[in-house]
Coordinates of C-alpha atoms (C1' of nucleotides) in Angstrom, one line a residue:
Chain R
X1 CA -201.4 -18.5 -96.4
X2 CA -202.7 -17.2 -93.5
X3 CA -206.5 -17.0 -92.1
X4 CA -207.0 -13.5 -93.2
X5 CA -205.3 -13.3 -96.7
X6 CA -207.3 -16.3 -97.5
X7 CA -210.8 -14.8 -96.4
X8 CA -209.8 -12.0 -98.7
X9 CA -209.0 -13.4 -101.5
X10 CA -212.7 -15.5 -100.7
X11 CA -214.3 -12.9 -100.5
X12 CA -215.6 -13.7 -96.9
X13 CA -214.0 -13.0 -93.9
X14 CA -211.6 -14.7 -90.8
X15 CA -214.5 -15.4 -88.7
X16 CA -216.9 -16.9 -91.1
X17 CA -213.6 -19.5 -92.1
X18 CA -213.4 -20.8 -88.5
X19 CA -217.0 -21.4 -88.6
X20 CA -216.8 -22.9 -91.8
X21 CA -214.1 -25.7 -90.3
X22 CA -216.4 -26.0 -87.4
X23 CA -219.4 -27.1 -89.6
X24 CA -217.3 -29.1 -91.2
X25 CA -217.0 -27.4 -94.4
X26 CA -213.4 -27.1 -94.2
X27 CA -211.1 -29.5 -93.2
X28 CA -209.0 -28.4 -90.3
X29 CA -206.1 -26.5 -91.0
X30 CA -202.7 -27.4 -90.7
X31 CA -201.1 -24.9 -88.6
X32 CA -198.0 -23.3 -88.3
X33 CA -195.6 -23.8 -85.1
X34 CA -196.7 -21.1 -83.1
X35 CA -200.9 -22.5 -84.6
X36 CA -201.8 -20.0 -87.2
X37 CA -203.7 -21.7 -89.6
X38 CA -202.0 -22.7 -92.4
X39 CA -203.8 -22.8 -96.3
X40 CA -202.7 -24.4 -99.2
X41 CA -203.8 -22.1 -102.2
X42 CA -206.3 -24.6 -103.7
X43 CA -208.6 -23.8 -99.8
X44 CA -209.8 -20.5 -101.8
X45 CA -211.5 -22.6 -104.5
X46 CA -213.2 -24.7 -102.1
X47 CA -214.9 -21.5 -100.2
X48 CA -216.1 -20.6 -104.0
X49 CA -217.7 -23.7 -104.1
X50 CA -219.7 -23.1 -101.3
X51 CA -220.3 -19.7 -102.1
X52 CA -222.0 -21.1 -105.7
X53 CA -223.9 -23.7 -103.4
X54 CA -225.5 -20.7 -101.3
X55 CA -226.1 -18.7 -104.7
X56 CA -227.8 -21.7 -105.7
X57 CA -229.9 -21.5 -102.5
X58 CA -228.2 -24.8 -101.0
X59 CA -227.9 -24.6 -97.3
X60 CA -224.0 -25.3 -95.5
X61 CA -225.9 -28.4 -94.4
X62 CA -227.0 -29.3 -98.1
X63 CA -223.5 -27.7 -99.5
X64 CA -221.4 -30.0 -96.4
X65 CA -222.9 -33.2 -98.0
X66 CA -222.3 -32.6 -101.5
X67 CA -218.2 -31.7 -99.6
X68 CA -218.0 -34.9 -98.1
X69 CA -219.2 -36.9 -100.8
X70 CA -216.9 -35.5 -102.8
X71 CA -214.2 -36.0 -100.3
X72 CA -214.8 -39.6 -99.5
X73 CA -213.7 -40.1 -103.4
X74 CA -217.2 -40.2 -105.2
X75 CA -218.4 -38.1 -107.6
X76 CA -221.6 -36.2 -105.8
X77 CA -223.4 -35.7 -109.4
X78 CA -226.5 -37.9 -108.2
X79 CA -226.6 -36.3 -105.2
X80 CA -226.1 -32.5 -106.4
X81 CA -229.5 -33.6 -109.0
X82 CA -231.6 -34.5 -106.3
X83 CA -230.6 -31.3 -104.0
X84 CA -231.2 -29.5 -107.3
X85 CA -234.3 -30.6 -107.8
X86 CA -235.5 -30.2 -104.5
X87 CA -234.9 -26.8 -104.2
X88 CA -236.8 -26.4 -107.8
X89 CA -239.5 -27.8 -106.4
X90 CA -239.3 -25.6 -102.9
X91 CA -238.7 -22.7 -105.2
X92 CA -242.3 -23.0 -107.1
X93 CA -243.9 -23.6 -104.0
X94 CA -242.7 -20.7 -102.9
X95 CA -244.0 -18.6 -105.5
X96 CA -246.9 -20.0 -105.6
X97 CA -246.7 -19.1 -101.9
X98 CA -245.6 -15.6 -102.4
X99 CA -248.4 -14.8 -105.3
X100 CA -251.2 -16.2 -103.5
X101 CA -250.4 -13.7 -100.6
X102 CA -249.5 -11.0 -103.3
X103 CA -253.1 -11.2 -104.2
X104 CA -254.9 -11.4 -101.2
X105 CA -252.3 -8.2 -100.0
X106 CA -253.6 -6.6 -102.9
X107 CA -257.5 -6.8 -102.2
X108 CA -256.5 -6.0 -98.5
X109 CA -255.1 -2.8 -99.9
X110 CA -257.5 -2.5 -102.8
X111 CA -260.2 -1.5 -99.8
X112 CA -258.1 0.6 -97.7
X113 CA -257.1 2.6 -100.8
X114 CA -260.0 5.1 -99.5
X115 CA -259.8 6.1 -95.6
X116 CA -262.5 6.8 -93.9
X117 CA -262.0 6.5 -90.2
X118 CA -265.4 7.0 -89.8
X119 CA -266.1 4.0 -91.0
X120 CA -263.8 2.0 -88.5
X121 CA -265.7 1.1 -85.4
X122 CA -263.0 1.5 -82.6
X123 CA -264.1 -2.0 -81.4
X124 CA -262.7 -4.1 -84.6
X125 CA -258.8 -2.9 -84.7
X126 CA -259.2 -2.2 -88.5
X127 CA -261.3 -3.2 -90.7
X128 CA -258.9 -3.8 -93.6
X129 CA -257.5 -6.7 -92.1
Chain X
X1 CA -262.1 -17.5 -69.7
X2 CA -258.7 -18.8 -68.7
X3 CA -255.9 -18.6 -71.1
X4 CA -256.4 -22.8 -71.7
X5 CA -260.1 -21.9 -73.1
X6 CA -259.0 -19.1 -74.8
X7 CA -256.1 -20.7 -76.4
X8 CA -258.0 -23.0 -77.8
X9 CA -261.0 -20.6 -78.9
X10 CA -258.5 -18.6 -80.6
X11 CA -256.6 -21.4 -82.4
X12 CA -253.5 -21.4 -80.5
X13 CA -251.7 -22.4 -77.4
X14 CA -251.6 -21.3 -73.4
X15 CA -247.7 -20.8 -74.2
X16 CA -248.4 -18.6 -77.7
X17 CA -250.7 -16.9 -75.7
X18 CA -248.1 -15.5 -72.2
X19 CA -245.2 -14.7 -75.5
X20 CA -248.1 -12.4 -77.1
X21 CA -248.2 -10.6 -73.5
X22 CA -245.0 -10.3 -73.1
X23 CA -244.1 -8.9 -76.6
X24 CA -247.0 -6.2 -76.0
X25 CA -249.4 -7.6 -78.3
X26 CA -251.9 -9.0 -75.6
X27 CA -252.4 -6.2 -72.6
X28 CA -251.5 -7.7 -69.2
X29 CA -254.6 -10.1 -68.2
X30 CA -256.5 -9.7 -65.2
X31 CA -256.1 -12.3 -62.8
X32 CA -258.5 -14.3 -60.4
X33 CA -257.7 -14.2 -56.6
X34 CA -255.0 -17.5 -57.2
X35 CA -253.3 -16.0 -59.4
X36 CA -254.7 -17.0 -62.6
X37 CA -254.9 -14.9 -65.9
X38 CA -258.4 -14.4 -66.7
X39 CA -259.8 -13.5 -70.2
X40 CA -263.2 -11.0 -71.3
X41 CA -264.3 -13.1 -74.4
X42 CA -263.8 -10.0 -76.7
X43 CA -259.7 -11.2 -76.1
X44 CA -260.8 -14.0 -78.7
X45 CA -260.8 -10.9 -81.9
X46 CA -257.7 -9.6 -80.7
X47 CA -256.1 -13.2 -81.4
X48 CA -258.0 -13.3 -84.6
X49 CA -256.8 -9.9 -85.7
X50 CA -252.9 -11.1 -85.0
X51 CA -253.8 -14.4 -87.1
X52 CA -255.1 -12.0 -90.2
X53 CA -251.8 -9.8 -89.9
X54 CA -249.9 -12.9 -89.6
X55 CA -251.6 -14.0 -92.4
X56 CA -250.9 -11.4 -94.6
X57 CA -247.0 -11.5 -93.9
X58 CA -246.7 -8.9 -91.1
X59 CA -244.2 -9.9 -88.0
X60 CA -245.7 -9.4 -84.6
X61 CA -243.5 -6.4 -84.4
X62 CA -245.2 -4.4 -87.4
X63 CA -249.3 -6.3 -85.9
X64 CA -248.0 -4.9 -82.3
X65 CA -247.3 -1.0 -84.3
X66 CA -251.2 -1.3 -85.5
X67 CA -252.6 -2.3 -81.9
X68 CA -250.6 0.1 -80.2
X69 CA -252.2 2.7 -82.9
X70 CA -255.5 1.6 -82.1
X71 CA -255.2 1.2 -78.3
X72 CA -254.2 4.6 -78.6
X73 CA -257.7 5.5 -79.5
X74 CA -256.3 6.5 -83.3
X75 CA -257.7 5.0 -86.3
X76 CA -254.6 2.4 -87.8
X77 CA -255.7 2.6 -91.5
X78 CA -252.9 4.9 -92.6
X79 CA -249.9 2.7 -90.9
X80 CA -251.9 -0.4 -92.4
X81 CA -252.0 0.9 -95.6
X82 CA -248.2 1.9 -95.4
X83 CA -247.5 -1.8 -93.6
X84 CA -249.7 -3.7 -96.9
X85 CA -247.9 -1.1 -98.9
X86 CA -244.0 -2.3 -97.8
X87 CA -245.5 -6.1 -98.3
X88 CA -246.3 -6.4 -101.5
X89 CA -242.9 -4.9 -102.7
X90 CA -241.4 -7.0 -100.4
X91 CA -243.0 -9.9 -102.0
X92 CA -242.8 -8.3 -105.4
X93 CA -239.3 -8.5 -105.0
X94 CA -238.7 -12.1 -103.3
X95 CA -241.0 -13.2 -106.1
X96 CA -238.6 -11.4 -109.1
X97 CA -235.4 -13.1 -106.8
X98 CA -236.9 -16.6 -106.6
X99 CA -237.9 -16.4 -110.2
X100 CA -234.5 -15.8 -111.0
X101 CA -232.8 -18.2 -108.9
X102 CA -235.3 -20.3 -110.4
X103 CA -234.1 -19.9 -113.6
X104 CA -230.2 -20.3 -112.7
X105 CA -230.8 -23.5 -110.8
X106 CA -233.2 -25.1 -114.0
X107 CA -229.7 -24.2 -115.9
X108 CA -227.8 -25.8 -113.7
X109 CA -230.3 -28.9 -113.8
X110 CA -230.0 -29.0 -117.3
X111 CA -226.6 -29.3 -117.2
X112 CA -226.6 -32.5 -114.7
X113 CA -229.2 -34.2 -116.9
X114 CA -226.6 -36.7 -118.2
X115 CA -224.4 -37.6 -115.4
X116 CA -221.1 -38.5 -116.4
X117 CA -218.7 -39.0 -113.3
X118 CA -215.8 -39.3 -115.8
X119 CA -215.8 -36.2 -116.8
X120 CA -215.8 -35.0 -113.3
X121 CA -212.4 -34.1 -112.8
X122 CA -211.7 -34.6 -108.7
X123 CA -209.9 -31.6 -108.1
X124 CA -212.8 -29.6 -108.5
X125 CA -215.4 -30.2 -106.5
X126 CA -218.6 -30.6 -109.0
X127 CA -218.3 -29.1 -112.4
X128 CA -222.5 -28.6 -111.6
X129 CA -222.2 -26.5 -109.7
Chain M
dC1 C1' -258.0 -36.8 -49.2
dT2 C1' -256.1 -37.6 -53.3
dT3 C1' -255.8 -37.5 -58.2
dG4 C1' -255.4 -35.2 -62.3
dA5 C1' -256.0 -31.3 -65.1
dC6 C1' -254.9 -26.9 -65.2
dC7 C1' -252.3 -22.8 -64.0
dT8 C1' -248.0 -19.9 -62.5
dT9 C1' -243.0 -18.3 -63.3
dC10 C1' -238.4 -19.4 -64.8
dC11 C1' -234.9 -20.4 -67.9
dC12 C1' -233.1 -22.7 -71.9
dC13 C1' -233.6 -24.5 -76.8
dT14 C1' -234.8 -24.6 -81.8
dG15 C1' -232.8 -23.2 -86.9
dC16 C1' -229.7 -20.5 -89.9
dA17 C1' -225.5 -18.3 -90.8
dC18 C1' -223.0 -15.9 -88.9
dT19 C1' -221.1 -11.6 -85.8
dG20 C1' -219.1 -9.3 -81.6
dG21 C1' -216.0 -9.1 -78.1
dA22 C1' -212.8 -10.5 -74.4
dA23 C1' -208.4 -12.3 -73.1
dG24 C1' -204.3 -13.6 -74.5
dG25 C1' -200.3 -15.2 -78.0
dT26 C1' -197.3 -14.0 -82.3
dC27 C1' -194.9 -11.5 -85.7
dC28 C1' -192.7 -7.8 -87.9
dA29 C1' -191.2 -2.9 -88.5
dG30 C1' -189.1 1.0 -86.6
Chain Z
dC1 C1' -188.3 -3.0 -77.0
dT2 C1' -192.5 -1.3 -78.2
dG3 C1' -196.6 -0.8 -81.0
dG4 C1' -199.9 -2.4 -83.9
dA5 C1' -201.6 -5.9 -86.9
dC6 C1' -202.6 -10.2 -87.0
dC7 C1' -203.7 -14.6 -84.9
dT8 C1' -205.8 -18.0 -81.1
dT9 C1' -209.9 -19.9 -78.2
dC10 C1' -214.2 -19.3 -76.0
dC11 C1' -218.6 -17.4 -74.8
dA12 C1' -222.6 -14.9 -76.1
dG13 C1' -225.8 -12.6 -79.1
dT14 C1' -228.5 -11.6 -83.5
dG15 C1' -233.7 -12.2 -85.6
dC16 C1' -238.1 -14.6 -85.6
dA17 C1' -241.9 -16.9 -83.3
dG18 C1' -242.4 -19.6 -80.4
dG19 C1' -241.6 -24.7 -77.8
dG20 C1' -239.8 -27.8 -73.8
dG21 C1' -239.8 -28.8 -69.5
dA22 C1' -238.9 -28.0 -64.3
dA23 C1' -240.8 -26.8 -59.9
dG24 C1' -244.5 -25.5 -57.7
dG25 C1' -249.6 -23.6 -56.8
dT26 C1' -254.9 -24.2 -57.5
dC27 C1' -259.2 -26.3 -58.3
dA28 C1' -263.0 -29.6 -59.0
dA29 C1' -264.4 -34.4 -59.0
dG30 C1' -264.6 -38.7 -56.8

DNA sequence: CTTGACCTTCCCCTGCACTGGAAGGTCCAG
DNA sequence: CTGGACCTTCCAGTGCAGGGGAAGGTCAAG
C-alpha cells in the first residue's frame, strides 16, 4: 500500500505520515524499487493508535514513548498509567484555571453590562479592564 | 524613563517591551539625542492595561484592537464588551471539552487500574488505550 | 581612560503539529 | 508518447508571545 491509500484509509493525510516517520512515530518504510513507500496493512492500526493517544490529549512526544516501549518488546501499561494520570491532573488544573478566569471575565462584564462613555476618562483606556 | 526602568516598573522586560512596539501595542518611543528610547511615566498604565487584558485571556492582537479604539479618541467599551463576551464562551466551551475529556481519560484510568501485561496481546499496541 | 551597565538593531530560536509549495521522478491509461 | 495522478526530498511558514545572543554605540563612576 502506497503513501496515500494508507493516509486515507487513517483518516489523515500523505504529508502528516512523512512527518509521523520523521518524529519517529512510524518506523521507516520499506520502499518499493523505484522508493515509494511501501505499507504493510497492519501501519493503519498503528496511526489509530496515535490518533486515540491525541483524543486522549497525549502529545506525539507522550504517544512516541508509549510506541517505543511497546516496540522494544515491553508492555507500556505502567507507563500509559502514569501519562494518564498526569494529564488528569493537568486537566483539573486546567479547569480550575479556566473557571477562575470564567469568573473574574464575568464581573469584568457584569460592570460593562451598562455603557456610559461618559464615565470613561480618555486617560485610563477602559475602565472595565 | 528608559525602557530598562520602565521594564522593570511595569513588571516586564527591555526585550517584552521593543516586541510591544513593534506589534503596535506601544506607540513608537521618543528618543534622547544617542538614540535611546525614552519613556513619559504614564507609559507605565499602558503596560498595566496589556497585563489586565492578558489577564483576562485576550491575545495582544484582540488588547492592540482596544488601544487602537481608544488612541482613536473613541470610547473601547462596546468592542470590550464584545471581546469579554467571545471569552467566556470560549472558555465556556474549553471548560465543557476538558470536562469531557476528563471523563474519557478517568475511564480509561479505570481500566489500567490492574495492570496485567499478559493480557496485553503485542500486536496491538495497548489495549488502554 | 577604562570598566561595566545599559542601550541599539539584527536575525534566529522556542514548542506543537502540522501545511504549502517547488523541483523533480514514476506509473498507468489512452 | 503524452497527460495526469501519484510519489520523492527539501525548504519554509503557520500562530502565539516572546527569548537568546551577536555586534556595536553610550553614559556615568572611578
Amino acid at each position: 500500500m502506497r503513501i496515500g491509500e494508507l493516509a486515507e484509509r487513517a483518516g489523515t493525510t500523505s504529508k502528516t505520515l512523512r512527518f509521523y516517520e520523521e518524529q519517529g512515530l512510524l518506523p521507516p518504510a520499506d520502499r518499493t524499487p523505484s522508493g515509494y513507500r511501501d505499507y504493510a496493512p497492519d501501519a493503519v492500526a498503528r496511526i489509530d493508535f496515535v490518533h486515540r493517544g491525541q483524543a486522549a490529549g497525549l502529545t506525539l512526544a507522550q504517544i512516541r514513548q508509549i510506541l517505543d516501549i511497546r516496540d522494544s518488546g515491553h508492555a507500556p501499561c505502567e507507563h500509559v498509567r502514569d501519562l494518564l494520570d498526569a494529564r488528569l491532573a493537568e486537566i483539573e488544573q486546567q479547569i480550575a484555571q479556566l473557571t477562575a478566569l470564567h469568573g473574574t471575565i464575568a464581573d469584568l462584564r457584569h460592570d460593562a453590562a451598562h455603557p456610559d462613555p461618559v464615565t470613561c476618562s480618555p486617560d485610563q483606556v477602559c475602565r472595565y479592564l
